[in-house]
PDB file of C-alpha atoms in Angstrom:
ATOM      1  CA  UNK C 296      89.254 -26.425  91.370  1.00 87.00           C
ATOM      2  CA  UNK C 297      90.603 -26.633  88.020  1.00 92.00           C
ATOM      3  CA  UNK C 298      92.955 -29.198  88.949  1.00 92.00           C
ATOM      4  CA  UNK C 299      90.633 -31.368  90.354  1.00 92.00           C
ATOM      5  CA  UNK C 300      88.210 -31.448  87.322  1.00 93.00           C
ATOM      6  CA  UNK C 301      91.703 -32.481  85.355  1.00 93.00           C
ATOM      7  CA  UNK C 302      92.555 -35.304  87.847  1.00 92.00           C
ATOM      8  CA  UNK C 303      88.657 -36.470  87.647  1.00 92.00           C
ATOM      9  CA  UNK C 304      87.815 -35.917  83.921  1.00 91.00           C
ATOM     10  CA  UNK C 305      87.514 -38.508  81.638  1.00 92.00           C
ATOM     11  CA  UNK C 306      90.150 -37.966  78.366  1.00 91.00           C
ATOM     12  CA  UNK C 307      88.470 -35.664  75.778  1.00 93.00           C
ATOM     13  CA  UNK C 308      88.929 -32.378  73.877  1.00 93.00           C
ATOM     14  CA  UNK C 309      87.356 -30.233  76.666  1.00 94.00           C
ATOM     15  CA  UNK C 310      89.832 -31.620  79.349  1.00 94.00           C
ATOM     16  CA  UNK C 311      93.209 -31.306  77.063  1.00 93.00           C
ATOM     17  CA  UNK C 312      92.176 -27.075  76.307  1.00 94.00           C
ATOM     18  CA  UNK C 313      91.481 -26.679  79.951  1.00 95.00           C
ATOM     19  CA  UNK C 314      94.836 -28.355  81.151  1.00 94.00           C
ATOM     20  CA  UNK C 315      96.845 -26.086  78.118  1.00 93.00           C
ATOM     21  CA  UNK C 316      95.381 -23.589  79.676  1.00 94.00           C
ATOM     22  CA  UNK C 317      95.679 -24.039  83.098  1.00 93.00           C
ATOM     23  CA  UNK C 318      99.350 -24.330  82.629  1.00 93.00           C
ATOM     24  CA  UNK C 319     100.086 -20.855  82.215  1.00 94.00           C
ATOM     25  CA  UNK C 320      98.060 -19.897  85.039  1.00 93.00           C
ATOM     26  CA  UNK C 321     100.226 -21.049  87.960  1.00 93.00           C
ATOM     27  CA  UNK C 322     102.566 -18.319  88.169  1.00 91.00           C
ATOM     28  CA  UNK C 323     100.678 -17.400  91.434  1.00 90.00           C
ATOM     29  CA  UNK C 324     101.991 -20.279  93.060  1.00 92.00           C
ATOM     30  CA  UNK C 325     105.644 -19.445  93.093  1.00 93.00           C
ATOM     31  CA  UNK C 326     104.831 -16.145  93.897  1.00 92.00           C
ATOM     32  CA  UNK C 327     102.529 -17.269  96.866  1.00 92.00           C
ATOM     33  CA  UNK C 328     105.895 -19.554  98.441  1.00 94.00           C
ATOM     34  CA  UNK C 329     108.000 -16.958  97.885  1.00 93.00           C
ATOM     35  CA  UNK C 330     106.129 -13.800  99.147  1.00 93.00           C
ATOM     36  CA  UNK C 331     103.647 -15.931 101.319  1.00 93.00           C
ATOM     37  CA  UNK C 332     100.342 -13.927 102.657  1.00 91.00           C
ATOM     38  CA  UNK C 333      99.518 -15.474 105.974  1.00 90.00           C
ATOM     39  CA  UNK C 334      98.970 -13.052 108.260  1.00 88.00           C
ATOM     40  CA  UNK C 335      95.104 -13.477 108.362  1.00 86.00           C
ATOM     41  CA  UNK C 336      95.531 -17.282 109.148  1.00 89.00           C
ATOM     42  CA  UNK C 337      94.806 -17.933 112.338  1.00 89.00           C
ATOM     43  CA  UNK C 338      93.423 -20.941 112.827  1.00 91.00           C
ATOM     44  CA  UNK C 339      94.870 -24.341 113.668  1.00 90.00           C
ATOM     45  CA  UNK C 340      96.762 -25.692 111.002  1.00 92.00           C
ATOM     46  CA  UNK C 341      95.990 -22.589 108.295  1.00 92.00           C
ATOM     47  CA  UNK C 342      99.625 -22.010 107.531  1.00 93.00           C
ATOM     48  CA  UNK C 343     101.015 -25.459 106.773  1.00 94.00           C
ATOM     49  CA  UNK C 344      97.038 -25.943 104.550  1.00 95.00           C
ATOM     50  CA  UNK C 345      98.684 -22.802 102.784  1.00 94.00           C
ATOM     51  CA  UNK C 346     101.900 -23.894 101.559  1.00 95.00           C
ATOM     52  CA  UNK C 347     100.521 -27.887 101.014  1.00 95.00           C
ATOM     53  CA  UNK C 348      97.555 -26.062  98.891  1.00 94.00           C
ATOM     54  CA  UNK C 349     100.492 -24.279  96.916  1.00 94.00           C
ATOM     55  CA  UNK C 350     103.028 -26.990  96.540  1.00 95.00           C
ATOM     56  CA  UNK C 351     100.587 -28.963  95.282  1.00 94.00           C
ATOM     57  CA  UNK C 352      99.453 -26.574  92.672  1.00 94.00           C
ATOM     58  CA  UNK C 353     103.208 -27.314  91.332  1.00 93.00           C
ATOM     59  CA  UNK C 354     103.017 -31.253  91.678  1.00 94.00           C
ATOM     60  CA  UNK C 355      99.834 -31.937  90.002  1.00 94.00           C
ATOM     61  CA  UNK C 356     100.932 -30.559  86.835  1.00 93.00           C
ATOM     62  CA  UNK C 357     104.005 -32.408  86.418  1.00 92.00           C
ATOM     63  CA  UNK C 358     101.647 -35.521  87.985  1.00 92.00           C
ATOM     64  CA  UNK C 359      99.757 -35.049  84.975  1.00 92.00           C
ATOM     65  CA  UNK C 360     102.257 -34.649  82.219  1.00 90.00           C
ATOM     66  CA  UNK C 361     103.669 -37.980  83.700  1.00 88.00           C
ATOM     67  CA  UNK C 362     100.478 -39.455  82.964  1.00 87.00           C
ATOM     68  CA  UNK C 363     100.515 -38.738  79.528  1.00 84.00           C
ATOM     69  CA  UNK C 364      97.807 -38.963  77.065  1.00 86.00           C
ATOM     70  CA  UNK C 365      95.693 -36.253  76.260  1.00 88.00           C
ATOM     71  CA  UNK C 366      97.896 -34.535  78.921  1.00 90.00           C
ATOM     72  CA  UNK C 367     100.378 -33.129  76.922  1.00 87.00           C
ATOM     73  CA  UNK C 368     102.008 -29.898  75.634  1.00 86.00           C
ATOM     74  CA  UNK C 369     102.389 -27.873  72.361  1.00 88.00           C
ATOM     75  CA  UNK C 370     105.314 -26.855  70.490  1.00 88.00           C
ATOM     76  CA  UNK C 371     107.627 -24.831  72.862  1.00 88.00           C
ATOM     77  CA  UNK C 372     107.718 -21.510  70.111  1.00 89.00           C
ATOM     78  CA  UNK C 373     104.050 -21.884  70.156  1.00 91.00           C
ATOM     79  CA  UNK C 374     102.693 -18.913  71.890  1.00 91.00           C
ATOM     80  CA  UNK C 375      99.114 -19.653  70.983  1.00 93.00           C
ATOM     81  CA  UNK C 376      97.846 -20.864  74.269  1.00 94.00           C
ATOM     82  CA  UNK C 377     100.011 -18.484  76.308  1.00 93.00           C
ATOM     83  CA  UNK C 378      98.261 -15.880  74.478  1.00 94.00           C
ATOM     84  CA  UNK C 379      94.475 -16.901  75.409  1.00 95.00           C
ATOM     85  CA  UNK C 380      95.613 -18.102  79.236  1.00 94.00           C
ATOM     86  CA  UNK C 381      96.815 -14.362  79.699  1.00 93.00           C
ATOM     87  CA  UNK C 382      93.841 -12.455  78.045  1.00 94.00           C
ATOM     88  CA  UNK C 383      91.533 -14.575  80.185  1.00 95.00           C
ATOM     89  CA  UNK C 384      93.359 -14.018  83.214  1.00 94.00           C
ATOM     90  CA  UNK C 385      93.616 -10.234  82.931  1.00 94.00           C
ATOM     91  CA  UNK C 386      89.667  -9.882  81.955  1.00 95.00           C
ATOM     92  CA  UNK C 387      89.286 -12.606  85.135  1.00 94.00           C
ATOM     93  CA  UNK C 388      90.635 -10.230  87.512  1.00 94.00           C
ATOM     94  CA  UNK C 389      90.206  -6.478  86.234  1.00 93.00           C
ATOM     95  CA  UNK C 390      86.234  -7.316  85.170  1.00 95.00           C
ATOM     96  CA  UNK C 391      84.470 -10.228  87.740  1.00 95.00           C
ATOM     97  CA  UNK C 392      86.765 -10.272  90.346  1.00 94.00           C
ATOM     98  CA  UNK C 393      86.951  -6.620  90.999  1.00 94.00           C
ATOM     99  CA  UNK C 394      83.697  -5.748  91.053  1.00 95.00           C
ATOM    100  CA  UNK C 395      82.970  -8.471  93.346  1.00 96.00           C
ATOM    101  CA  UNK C 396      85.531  -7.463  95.525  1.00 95.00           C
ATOM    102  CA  UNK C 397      84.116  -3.661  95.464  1.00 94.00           C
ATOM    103  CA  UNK C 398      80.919  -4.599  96.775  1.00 95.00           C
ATOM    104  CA  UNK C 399      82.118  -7.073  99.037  1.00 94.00           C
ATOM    105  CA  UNK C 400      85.070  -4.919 100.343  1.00 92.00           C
ATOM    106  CA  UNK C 401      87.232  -8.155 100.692  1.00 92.00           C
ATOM    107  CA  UNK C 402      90.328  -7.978  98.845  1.00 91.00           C
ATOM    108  CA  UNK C 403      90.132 -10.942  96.611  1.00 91.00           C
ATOM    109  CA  UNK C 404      93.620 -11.525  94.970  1.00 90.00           C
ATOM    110  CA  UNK C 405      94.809  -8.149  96.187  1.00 90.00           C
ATOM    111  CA  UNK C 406      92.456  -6.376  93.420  1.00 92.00           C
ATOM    112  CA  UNK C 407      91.877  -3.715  96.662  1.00 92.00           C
ATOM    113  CA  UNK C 408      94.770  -3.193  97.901  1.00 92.00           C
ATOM    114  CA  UNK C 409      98.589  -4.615  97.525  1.00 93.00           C
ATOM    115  CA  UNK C 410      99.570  -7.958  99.501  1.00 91.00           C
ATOM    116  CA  UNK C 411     101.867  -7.235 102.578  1.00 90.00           C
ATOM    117  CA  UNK C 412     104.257  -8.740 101.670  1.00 91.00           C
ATOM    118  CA  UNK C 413     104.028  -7.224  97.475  1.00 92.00           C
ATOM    119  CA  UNK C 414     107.466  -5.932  96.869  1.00 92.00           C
ATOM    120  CA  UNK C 415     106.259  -3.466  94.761  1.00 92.00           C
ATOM    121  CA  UNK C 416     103.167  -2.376  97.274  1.00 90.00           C
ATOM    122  CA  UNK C 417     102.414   1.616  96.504  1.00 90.00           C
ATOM    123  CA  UNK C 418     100.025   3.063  94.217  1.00 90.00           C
ATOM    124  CA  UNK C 419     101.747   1.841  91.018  1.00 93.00           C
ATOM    125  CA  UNK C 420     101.127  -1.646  92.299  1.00 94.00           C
ATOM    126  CA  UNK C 421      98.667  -2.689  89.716  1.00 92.00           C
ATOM    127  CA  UNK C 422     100.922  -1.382  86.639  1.00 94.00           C
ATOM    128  CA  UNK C 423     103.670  -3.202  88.242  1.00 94.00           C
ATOM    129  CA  UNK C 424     101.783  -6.396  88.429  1.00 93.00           C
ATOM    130  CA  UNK C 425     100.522  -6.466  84.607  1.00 93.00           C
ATOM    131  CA  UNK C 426     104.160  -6.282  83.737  1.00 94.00           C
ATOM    132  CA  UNK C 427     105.287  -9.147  86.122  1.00 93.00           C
ATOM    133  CA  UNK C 428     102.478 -11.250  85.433  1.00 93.00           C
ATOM    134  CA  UNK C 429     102.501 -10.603  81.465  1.00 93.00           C
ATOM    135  CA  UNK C 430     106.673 -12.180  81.794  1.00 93.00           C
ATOM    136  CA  UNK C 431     105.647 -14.720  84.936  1.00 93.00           C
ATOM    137  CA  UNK C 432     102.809 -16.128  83.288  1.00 93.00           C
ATOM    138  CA  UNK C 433     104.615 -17.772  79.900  1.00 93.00           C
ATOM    139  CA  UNK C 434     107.399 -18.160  81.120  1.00 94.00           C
ATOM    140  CA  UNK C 435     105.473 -20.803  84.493  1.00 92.00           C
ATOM    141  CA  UNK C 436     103.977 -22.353  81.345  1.00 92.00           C
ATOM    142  CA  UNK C 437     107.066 -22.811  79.201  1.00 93.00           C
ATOM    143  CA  UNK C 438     108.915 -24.266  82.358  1.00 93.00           C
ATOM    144  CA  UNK C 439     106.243 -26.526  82.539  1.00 91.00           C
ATOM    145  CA  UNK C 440     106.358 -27.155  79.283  1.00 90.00           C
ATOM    146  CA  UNK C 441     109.570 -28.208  78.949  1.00 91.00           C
ATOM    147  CA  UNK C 442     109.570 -30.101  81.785  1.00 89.00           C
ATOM    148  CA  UNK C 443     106.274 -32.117  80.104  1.00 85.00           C
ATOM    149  CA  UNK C 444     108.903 -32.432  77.043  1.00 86.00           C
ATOM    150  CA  UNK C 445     111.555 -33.868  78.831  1.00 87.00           C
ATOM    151  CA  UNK C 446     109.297 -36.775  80.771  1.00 85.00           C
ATOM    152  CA  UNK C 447     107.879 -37.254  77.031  1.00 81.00           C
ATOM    153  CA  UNK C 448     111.005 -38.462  76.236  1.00 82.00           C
ATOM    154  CA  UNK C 449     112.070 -40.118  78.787  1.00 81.00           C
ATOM    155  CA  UNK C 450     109.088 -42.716  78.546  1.00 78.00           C
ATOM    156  CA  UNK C 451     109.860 -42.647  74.558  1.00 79.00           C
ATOM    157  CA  UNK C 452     113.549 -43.887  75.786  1.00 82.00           C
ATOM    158  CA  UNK C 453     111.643 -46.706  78.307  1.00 80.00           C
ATOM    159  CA  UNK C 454     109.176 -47.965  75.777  1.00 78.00           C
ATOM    160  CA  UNK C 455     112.369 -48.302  72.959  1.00 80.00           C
ATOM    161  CA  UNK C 456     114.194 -50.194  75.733  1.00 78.00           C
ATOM    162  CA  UNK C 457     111.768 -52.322  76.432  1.00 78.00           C
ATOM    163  CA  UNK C 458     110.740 -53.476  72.627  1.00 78.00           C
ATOM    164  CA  UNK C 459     114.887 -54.144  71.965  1.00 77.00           C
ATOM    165  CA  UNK C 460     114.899 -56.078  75.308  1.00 76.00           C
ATOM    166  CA  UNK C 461     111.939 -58.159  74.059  1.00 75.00           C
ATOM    167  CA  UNK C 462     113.857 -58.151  70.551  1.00 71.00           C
ATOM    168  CA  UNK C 463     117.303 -59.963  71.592  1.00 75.00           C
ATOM    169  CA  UNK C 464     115.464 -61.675  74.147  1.00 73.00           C
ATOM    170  CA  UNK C 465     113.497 -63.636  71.322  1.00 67.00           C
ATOM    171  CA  UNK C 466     116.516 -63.676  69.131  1.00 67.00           C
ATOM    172  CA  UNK C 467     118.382 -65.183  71.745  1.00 66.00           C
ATOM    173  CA  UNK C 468     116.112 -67.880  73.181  1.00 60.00           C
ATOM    174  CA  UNK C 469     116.728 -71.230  71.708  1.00 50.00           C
ATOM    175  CA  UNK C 470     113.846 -72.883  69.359  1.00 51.00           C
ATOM    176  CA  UNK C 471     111.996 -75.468  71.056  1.00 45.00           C
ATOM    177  CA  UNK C 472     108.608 -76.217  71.321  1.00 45.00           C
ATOM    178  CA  UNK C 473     106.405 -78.876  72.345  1.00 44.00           C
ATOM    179  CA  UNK C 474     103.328 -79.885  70.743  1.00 43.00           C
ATOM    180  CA  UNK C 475     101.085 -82.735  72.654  1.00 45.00           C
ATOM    181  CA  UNK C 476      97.482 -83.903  71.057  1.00 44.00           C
ATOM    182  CA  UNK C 477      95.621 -86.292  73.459  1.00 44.00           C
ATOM    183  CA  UNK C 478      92.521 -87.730  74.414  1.00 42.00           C
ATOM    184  CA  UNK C 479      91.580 -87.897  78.148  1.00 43.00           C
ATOM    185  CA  UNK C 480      95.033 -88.174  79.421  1.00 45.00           C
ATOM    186  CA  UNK C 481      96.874 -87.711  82.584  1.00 43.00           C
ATOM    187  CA  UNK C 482     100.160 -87.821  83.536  1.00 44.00           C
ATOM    188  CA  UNK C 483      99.747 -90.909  86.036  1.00 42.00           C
ATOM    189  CA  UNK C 484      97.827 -92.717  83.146  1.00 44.00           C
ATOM    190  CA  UNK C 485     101.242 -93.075  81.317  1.00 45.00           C
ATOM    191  CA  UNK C 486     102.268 -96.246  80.537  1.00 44.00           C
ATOM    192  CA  UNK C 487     105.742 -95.308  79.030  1.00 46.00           C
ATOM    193  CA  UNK C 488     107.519 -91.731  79.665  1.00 47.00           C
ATOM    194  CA  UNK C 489     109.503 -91.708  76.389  1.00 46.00           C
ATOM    195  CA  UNK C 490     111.042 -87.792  75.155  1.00 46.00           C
ATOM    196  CA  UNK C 491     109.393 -88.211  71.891  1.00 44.00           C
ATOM    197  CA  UNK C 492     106.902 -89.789  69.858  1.00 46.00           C
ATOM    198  CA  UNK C 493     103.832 -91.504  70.810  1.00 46.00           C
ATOM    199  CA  UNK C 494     102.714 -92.796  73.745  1.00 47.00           C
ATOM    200  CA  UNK C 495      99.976 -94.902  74.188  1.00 48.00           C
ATOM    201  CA  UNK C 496      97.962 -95.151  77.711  1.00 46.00           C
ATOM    202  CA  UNK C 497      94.893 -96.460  78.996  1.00 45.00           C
ATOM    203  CA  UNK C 498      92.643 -94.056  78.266  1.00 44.00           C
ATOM    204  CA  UNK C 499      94.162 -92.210  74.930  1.00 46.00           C
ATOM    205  CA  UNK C 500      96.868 -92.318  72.366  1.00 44.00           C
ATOM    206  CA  UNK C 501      98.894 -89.068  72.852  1.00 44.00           C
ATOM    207  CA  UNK C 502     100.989 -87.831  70.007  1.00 44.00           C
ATOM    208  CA  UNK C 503     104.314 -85.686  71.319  1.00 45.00           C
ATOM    209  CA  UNK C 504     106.269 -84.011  68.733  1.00 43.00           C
ATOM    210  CA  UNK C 505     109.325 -82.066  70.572  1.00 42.00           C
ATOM    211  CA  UNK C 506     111.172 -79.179  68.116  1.00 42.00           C
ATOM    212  CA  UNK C 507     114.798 -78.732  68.719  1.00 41.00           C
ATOM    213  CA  UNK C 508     117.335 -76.810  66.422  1.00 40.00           C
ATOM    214  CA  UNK C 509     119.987 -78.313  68.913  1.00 41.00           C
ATOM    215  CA  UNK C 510     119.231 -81.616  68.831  1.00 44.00           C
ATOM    216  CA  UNK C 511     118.925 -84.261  65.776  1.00 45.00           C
ATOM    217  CA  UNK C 512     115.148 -86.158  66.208  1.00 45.00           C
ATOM    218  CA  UNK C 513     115.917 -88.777  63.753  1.00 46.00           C
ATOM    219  CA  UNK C 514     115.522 -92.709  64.575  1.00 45.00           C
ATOM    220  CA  UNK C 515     112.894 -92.107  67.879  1.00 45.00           C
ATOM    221  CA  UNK C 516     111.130 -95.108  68.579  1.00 45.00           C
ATOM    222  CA  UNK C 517     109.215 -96.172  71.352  1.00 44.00           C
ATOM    223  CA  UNK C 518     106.455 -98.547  72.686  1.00 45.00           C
ATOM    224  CA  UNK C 519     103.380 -99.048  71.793  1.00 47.00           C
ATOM    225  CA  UNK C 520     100.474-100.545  73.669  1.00 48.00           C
ATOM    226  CA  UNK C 521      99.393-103.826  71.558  1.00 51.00           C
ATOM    227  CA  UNK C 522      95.520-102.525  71.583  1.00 53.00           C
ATOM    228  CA  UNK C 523      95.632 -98.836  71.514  1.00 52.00           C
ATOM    229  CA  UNK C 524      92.590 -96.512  71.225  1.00 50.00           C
ATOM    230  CA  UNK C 525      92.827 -94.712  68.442  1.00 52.00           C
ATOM    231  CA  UNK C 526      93.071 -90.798  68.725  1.00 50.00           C
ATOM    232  CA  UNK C 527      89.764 -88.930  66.927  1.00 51.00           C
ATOM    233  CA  UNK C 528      89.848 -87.756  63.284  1.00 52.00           C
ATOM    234  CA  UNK C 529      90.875 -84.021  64.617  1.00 48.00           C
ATOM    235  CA  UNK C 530      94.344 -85.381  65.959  1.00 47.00           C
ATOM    236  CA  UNK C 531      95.297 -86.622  62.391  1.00 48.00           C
ATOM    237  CA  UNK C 532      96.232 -83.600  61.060  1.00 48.00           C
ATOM    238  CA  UNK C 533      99.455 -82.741  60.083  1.00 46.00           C
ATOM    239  CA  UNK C 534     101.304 -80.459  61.795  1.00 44.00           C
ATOM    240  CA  UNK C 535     104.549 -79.751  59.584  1.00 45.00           C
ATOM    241  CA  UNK C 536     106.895 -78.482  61.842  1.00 44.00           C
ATOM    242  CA  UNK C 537     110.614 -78.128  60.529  1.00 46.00           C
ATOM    243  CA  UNK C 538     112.564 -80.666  62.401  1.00 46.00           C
ATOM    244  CA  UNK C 539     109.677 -82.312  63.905  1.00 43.00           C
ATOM    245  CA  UNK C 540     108.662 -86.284  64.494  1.00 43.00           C
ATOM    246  CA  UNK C 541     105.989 -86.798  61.962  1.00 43.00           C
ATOM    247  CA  UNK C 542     104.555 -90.627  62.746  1.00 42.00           C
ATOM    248  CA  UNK C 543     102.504 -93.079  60.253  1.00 45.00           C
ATOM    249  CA  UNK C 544      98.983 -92.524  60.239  1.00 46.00           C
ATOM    250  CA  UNK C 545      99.261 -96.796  60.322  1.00 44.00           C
ATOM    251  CA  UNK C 546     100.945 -96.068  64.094  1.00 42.00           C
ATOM    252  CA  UNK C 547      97.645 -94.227  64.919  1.00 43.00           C
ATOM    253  CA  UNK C 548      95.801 -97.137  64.423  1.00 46.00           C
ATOM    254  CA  UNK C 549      98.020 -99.550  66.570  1.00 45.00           C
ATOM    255  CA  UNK C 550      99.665-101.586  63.707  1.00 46.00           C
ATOM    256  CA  UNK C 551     102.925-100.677  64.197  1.00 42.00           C
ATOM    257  CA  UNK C 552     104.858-100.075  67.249  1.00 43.00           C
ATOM    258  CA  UNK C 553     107.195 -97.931  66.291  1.00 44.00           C
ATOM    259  CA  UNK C 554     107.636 -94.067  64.683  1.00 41.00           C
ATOM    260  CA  UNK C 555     108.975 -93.348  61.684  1.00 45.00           C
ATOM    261  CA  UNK C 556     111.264 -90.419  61.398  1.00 44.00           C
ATOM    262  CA  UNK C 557     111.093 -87.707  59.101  1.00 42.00           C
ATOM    263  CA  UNK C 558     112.664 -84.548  58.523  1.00 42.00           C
ATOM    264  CA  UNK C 559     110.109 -82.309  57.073  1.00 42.00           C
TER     265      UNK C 559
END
């Protein structure tokens, strides 16, 4: 049940304490797989529900830790939450659960009698299991732990990876860019199909001013239409762009037909 409020809860506070927690209290698990208790199930299916229920209890953890975010672990030599998952789970059992399972007379968790399959069944079994369960219990956690340690890491290692990918992938492109400014164009409006400069077209003036660290951009001219519409006020700024075409604001107008070059 725990485990399902941790797979449904939003992030907060309330959720992080109750997954620290929780992670100390799976030592039951093992224990269940190893010295498995199903000699009451009878029904259809009741065994295999056992050991999915109890695998499970293993997987979700480590699910989580993968996750990240608030799910995440303290300090391996910090004992701190070890400490309060054990008290509670002692009180849990020796206080609630066995007086419920007095009056009831079902043997909840084996507080009535020992499992039949408890390796240390007998009249000492109680004693025996405080002193397994007081070593089982941090240790579960610290295994878990360290396993929540190692995939914190690992996605540490991804996420570097990925940033110096991105890094000498920049580094390593080449420096071109394209900037166009027009005004109602399309492509099968073009009157000339030049690599650089300005174009003039039926229904615009476009201004195309091509980058390159490769390639030298001086002495472009092409063709201008003899009555061009002008492009709007907003299209006259100027873009500096190192090793750009920068043309005459005369050539926006339509008096020239030609681009003069400049390296900014």
């Amino acid at each position: 049940m725990v485990q399902i409020f941790l797979l449904a809860a939003p992030p907060s506070k309330f959720a992080l304490a109750i997954f620290r927690l929780h992670m100390y209290m799976l030592s039951g698990a093992p224990l269940a797989l190893l010295f498995p208790v199903i000699n009451t199930r009878l029904l259809e299916f009741e065994k295999e529900i056992y050991y999915i229920q109890h695998i499970l209890m293993l997987i979700v953890p480590v699910y989580l830790l993968r996750l990240g975010g608030i799910y995440t672990c303290e300090d391996m030599y910090d004992l701190s939450w070890a400490s309060v998952a054990i008290g509670i789970i002692f009180i849990y059992h020796f206080v609630p659960l066995q007086i419920i399972a007095s009056l009831s007379q079902v043997n909840l968790n084996n507080m009535l009698c020992p499992a039949v399959s408890d390796p240390f069944s007998g009249p000492m079994y109680r004693i025996f299991a405080i002193i397994h369960q007081a070593v089982s219990l941090p240790f579960m956690g610290k295994l878990l732990n360290w396993i929540g340690l190692q995939l914190s890491l690992d996605r540490q290692k991804q996420s570097s990876q990925v940033e110096n990918d991105k890094d000498n992938k920049f580094e390593n492109s080449e420096p071109a860019s394209t900037f166009e400014l027009c005004k109602d164009i399309s492509v099968s409006s073009l009157s000339e199909n030049p690599a650089n400069g300005i174009v003039n077209t039926s229904s615009g003036t476009v201004l195309r001013r091509t980058m390159s660290a490769k390639k030298d951009t001086d002495d472009k001219h092409v063709l201008a239409d003899p009555n061009p519409i002008p492009c709007p006020d907003m299209f006259r700024q100027n873009y500096a762009v190192p090793g750009s075409i920068v043309a005459d604001d005369s050539l926006l107008h339509g008096d020239t037909a030609s681009v003069h070059s400049k390296r900014q």
